[in-house]
Backbone as a chain_set.jsonl record, in Angstrom:
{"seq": "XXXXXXXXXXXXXXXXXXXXXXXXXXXXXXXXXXXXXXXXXXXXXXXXXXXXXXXXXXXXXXXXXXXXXXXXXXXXXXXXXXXXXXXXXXXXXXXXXXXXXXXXXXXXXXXXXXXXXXX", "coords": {"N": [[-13.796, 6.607, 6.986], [-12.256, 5.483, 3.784], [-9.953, 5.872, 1.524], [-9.128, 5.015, -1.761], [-6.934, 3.929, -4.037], [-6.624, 3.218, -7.551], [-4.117, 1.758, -9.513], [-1.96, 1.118, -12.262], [-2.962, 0.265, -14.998], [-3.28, 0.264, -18.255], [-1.956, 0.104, -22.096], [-2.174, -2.582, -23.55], [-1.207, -5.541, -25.25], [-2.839, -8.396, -27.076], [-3.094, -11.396, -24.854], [-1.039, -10.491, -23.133], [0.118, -9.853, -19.721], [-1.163, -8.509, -16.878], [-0.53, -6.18, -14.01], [-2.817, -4.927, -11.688], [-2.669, -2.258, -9.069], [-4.437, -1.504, -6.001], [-4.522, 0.994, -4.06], [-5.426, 1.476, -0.412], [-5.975, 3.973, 1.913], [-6.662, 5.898, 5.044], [-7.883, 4.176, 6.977], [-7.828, 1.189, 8.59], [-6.931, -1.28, 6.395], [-7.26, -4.15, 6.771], [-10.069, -4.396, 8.05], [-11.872, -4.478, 6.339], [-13.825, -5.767, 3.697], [-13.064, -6.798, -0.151], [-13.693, -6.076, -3.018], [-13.181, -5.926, -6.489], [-14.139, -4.331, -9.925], [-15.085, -3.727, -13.081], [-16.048, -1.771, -16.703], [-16.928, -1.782, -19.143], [-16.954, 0.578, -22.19], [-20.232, 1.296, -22.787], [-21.503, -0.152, -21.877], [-22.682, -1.911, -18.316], [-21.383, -2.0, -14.881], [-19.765, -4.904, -13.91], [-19.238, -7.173, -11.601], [-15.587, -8.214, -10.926], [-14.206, -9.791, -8.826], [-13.773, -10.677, -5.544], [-12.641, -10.787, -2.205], [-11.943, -11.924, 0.549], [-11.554, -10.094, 4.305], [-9.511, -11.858, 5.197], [-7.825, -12.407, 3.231], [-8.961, -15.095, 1.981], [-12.124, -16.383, 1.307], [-12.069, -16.171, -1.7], [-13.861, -14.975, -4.533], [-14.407, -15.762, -8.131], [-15.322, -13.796, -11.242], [-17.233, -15.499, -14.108], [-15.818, -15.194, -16.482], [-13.609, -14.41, -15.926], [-12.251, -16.317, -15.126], [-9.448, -18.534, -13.974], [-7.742, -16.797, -15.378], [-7.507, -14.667, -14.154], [-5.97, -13.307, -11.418], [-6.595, -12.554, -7.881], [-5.541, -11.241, -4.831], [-4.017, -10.17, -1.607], [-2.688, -7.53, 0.319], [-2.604, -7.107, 3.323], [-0.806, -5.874, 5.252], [0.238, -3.513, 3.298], [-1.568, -2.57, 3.049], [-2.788, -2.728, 0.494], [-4.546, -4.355, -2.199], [-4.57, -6.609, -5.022], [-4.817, -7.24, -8.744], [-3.882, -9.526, -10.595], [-3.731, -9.692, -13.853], [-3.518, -12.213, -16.868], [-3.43, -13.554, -20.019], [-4.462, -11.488, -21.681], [-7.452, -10.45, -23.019], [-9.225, -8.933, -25.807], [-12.004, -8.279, -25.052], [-11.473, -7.84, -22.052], [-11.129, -5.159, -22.185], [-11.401, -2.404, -20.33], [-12.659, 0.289, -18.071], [-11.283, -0.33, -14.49], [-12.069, -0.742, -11.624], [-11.687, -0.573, -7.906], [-13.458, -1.977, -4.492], [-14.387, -1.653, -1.257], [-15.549, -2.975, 1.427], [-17.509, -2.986, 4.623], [-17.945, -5.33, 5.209], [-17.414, -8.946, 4.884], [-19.395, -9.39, 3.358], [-21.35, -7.426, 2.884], [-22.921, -4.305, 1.499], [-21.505, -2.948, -1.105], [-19.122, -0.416, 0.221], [-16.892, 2.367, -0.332], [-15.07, 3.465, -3.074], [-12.765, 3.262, -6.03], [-11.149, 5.631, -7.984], [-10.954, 4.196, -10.594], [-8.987, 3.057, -13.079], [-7.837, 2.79, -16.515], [-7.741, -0.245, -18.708], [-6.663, -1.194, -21.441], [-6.856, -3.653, -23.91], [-5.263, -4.627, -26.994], [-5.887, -6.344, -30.079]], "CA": [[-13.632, 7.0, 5.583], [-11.311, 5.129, 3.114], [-9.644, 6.523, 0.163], [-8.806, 3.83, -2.753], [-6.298, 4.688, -5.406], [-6.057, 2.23, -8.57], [-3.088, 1.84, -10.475], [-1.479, 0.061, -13.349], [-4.077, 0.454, -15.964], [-1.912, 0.71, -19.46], [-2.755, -0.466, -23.369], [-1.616, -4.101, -23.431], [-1.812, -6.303, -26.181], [-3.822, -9.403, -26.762], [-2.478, -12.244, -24.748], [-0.319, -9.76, -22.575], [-0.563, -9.98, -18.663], [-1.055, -7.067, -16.2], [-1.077, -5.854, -12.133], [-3.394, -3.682, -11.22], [-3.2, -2.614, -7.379], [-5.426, -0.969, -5.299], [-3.926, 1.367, -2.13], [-6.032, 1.847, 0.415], [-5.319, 4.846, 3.051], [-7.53, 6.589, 5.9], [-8.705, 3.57, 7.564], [-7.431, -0.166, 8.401], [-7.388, -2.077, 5.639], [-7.816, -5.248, 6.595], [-10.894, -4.508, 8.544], [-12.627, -4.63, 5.174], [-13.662, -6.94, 2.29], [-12.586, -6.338, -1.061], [-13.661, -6.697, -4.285], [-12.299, -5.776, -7.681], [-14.617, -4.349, -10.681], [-14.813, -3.42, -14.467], [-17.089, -0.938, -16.776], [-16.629, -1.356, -20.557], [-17.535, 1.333, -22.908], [-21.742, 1.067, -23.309], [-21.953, -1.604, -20.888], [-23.036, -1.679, -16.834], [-20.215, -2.348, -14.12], [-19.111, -6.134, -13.242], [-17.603, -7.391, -11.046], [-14.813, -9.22, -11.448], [-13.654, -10.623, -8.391], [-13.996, -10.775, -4.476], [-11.929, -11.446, -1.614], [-12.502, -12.118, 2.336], [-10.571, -9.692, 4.783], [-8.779, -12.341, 5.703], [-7.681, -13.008, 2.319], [-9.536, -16.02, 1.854], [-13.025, -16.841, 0.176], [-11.881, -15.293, -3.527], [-14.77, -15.134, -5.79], [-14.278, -14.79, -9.482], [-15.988, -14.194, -12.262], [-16.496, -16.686, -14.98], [-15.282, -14.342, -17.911], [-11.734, -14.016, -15.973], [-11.895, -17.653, -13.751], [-8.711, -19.215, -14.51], [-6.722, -15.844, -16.089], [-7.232, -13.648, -13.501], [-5.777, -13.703, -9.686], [-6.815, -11.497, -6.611], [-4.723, -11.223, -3.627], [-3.889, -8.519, -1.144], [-1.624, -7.243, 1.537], [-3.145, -5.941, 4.129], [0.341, -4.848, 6.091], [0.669, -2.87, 2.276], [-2.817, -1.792, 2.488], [-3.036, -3.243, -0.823], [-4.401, -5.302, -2.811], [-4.036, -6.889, -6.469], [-5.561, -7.803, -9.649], [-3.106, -9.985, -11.432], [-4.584, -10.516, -14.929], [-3.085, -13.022, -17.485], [-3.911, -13.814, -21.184], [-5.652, -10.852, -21.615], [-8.294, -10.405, -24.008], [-9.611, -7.46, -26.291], [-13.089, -7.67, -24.033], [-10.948, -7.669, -20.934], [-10.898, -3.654, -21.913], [-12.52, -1.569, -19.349], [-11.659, 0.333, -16.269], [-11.77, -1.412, -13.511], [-12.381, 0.137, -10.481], [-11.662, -1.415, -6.755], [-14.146, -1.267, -3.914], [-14.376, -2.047, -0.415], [-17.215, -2.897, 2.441], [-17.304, -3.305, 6.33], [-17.655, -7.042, 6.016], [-17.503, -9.296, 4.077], [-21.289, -9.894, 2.575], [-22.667, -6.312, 2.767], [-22.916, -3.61, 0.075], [-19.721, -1.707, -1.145], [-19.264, 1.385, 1.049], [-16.154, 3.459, -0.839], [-14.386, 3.233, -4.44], [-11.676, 4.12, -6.125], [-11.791, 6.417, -9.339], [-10.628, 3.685, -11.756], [-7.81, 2.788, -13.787], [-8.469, 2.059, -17.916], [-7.381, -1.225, -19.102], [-7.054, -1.586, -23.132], [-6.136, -4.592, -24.414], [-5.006, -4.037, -28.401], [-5.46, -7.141, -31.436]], "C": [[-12.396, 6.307, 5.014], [-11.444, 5.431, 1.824], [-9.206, 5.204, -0.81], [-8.111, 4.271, -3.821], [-5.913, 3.281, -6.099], [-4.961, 2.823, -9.237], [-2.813, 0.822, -11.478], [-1.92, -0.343, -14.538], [-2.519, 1.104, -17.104], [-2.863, 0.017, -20.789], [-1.565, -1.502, -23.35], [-1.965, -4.521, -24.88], [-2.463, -7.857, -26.113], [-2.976, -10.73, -26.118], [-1.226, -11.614, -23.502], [-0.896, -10.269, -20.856], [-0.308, -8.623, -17.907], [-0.985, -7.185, -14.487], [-1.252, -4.631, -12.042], [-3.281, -3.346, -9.498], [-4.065, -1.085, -6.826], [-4.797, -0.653, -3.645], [-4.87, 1.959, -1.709], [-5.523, 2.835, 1.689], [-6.687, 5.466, 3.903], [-8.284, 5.194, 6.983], [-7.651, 1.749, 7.677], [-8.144, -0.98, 7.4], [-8.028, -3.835, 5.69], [-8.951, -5.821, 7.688], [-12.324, -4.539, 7.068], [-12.36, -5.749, 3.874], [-13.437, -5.968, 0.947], [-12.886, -6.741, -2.201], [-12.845, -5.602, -5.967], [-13.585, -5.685, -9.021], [-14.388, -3.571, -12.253], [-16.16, -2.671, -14.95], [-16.38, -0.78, -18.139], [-17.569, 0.037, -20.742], [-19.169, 0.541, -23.306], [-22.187, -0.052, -22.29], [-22.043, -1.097, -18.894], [-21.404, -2.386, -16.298], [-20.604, -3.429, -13.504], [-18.534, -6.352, -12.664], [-16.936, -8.536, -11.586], [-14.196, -10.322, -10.153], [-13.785, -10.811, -6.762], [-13.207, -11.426, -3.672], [-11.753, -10.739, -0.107], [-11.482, -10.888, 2.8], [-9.208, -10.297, 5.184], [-7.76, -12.559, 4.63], [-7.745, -14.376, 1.433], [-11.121, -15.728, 1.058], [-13.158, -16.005, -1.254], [-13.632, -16.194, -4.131], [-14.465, -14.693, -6.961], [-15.641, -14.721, -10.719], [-16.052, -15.06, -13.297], [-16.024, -16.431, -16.231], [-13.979, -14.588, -17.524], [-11.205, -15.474, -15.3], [-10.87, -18.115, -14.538], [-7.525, -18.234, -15.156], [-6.557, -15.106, -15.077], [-7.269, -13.862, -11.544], [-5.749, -12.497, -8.384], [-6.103, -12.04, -5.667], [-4.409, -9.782, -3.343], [-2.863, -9.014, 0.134], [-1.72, -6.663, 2.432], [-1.901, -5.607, 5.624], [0.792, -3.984, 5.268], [-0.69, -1.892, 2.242], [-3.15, -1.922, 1.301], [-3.619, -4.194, -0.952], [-4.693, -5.62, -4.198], [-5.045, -7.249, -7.349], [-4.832, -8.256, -10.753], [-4.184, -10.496, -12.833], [-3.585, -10.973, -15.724], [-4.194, -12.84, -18.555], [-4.628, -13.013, -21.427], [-6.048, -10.618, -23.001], [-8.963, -9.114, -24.526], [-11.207, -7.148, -25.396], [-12.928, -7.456, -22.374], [-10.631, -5.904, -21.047], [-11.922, -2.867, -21.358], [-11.531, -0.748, -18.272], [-12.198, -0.014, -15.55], [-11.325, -0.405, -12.516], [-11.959, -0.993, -8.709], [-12.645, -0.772, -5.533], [-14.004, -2.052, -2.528], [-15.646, -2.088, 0.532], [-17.047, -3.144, 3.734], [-17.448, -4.869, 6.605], [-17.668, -7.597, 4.859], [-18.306, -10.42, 2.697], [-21.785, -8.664, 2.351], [-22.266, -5.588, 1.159], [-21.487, -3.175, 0.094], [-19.919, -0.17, -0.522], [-18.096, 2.287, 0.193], [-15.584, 2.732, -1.877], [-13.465, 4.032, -4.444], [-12.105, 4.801, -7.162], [-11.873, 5.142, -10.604], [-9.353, 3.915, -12.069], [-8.073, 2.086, -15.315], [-7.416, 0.777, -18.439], [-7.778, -1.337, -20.611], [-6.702, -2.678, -23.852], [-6.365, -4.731, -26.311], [-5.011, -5.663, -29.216], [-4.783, -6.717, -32.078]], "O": [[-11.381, 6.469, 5.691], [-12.438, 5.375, 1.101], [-8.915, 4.243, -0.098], [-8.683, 5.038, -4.595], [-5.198, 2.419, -5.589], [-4.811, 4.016, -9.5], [-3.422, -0.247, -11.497], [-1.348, -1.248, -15.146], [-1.508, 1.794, -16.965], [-4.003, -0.437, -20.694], [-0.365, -1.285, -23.181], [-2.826, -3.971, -25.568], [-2.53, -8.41, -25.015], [-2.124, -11.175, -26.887], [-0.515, -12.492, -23.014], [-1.957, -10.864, -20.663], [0.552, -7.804, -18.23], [-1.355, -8.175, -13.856], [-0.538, -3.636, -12.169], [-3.783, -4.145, -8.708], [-4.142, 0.042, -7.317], [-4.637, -1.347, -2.64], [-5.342, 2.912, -2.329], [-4.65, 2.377, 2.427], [-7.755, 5.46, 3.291], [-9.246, 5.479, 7.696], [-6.904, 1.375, 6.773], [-9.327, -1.319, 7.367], [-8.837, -4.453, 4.998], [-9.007, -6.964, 8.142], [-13.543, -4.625, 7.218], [-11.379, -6.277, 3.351], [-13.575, -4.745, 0.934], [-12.397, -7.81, -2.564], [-12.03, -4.68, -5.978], [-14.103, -6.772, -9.281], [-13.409, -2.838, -12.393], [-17.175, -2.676, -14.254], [-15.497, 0.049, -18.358], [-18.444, 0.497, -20.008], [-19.279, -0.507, -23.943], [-23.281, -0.605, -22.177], [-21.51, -0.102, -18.403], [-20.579, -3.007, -16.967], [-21.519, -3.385, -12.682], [-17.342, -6.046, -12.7], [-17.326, -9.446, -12.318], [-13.797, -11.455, -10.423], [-14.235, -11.948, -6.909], [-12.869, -12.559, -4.015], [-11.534, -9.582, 0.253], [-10.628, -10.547, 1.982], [-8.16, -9.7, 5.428], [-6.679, -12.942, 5.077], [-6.976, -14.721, 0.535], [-11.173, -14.82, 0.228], [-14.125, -15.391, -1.705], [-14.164, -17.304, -4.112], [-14.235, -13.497, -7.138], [-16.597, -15.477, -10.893], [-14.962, -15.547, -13.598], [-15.819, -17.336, -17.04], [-13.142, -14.926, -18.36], [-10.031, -15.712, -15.016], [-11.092, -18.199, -15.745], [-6.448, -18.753, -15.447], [-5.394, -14.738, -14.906], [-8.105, -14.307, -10.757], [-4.815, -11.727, -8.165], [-5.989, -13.264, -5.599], [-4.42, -8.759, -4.027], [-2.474, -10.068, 0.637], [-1.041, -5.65, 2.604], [-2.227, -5.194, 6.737], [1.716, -3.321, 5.738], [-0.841, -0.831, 1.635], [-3.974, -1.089, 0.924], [-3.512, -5.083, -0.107], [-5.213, -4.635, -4.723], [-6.138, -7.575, -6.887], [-4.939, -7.661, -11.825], [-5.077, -11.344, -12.834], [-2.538, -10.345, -15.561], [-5.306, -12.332, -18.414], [-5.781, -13.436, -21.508], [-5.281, -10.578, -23.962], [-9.251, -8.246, -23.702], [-11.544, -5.996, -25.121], [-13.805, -7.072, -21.599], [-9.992, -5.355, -20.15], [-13.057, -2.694, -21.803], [-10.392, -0.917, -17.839], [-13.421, -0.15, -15.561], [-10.473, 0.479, -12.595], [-12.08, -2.217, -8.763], [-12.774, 0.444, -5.393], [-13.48, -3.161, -2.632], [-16.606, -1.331, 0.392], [-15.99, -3.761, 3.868], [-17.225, -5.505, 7.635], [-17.889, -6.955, 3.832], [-18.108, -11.315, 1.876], [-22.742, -8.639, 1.578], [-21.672, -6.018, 0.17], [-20.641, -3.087, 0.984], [-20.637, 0.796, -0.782], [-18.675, 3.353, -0.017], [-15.515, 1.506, -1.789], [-13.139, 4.96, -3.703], [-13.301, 4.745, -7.446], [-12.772, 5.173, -11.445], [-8.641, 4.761, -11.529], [-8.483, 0.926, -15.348], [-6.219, 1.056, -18.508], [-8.932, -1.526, -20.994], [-5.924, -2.297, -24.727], [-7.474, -4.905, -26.818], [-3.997, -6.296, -28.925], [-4.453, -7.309, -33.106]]}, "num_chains": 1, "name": "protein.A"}
């Protein structure tokens, strides 16, 4: 069983940058893959980003490719969701999730954290 707590979720303005992180407790973290997702208002949940246990093969999306940077710490049990330049459809909460390897489904989440970014 692993617990996931997001943080860092705030109202930003447009162009603003953020770190979101994601602590993981109840379980070794870096026996798991990691990805990183979002859930506007009216809209289905995206992901945004993906990244190996090892902290290697990052996947991003192509809404954030280039603004937004994943990395983790797995002697912190953490890990990050540096966003840059952010944008008024970059508002959602984003959620972090984890899986037993790093191809299968997502096995545990966190609650979320809301991200607003203000024009």
């Amino acid at each position: 069983q692993v617990q996931l707590v997001e943080s860092g979720g705030r109202l930003v303005q447009v162009g603003d940058f953020l770190r979101l992180s994601c602590v993981a407790s109840g379980s070794t973290f870096s026996s798991y893959g990691m990805g990183w997702f979002r859930q506007a208002p009216g809209k289905e949940r995206e992901i945004v980003g993906t990244i190996f246990r090892s902290g290697g093969g990052i996947y991003y999306a192509d809404s954030v490719k280039g603004r937004f940077s994943i990395f983790r710490d797995n002697g912190k049990n953490t890990a990050y969701l540096q966003m840059n330049s952010l944008k008024p459809e970059d508002t959602a909460i984003y959620y972090c999730a984890v899986r037993l390897t790093d191809t299968s489904t997502w096995d545990y989440w966190g609650q979320g954290t809301q991200v607003t970014v203000s024009s």
